[in-house]
C-alpha positions as CSV (number, residue, x, y, z in Angstrom):
1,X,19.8,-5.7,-1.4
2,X,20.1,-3.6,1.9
3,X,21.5,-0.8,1.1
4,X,21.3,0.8,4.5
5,X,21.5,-0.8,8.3
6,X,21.6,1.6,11.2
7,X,21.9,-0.6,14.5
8,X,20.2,1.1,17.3
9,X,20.1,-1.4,20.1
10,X,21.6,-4.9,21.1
11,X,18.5,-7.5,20.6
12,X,19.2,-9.4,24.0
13,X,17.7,-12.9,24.4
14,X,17.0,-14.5,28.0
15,X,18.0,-17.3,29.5
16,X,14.3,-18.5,30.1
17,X,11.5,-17.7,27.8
18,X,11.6,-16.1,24.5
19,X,11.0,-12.6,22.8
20,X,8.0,-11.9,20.0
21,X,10.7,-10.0,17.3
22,X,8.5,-8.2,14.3
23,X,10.3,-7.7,11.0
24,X,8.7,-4.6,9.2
25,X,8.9,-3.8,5.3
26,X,7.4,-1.0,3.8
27,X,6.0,0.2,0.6
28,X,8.5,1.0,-2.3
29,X,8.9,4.3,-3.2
30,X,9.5,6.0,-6.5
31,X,12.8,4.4,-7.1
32,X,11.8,1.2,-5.6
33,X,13.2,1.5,-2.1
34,X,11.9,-0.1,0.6
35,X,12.5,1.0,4.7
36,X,12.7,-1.7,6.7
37,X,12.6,-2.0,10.9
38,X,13.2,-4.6,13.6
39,X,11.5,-4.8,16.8
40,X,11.2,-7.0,19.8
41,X,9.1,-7.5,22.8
42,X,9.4,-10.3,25.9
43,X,7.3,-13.1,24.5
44,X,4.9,-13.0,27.4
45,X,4.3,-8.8,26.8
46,X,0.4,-7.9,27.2
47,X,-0.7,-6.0,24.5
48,X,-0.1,-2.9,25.7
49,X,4.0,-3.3,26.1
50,X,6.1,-1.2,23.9
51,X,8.1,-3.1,21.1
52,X,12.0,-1.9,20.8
53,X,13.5,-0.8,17.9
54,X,16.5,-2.3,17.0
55,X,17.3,-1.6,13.5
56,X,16.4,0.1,10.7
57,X,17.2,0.4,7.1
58,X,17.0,0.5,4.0
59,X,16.1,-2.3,0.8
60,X,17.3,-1.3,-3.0
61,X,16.4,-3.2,-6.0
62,X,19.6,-4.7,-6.8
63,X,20.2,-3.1,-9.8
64,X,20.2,0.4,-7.7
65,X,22.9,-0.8,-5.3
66,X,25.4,-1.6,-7.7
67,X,27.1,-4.7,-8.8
68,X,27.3,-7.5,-7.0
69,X,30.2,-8.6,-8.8
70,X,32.6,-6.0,-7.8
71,X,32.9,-8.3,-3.9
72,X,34.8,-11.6,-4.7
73,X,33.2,-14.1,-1.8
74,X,35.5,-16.4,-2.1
75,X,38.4,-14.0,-0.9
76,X,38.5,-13.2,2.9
77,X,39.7,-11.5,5.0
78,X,39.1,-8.8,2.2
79,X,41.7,-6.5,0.8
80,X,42.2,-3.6,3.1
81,X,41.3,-5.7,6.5
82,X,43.0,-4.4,10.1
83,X,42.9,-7.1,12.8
84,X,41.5,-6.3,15.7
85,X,42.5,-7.8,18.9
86,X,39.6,-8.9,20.8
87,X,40.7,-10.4,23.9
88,X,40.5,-7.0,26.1
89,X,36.4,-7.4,25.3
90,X,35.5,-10.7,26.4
């Protein structure tokens, strides 16, 4: 379950060509955590080009996280939800 997601930068695909993107999970610790990153490079990087970070976070066992049960799929928007108008954005 990820418990955690802290987005630090847009992951921005180009037009042409494609981007090398590197999905890191580390080792659990004492409660059975596990950090997690996301990186990406231009596909055609040398070796030497620095990945960007994109995300990072956090994985929980499930039954750390809590109950699954307690958010009902099938109901959406869910209870509580303010629409946002978009239009202004785009």
């Amino acid at each position: 379950v990820l418990e955690e997601l802290t987005l630090e930068a847009p992951l921005v695909l180009p037009e042409q060509g494609g981007v090398q993107v590197q999905l890191s999970v580390e080792a659990a610790d004492e409660s059975g955590r596990r950090p997690v990153s996301l990186h990406s490079r231009p596909e055609d990087a040398s070796g030497e080009e620095l990945w960007t970070r994109h995300a990072t976070g956090l994985l929980a066992p499930s039954a750390v996280a809590g109950s699954p049960a307690s958010f009902e799929l099938g109901e959406w928007p869910p209870a509580g939800a303010v629409e946002v108008a978009v239009d202004d954005l785009y």
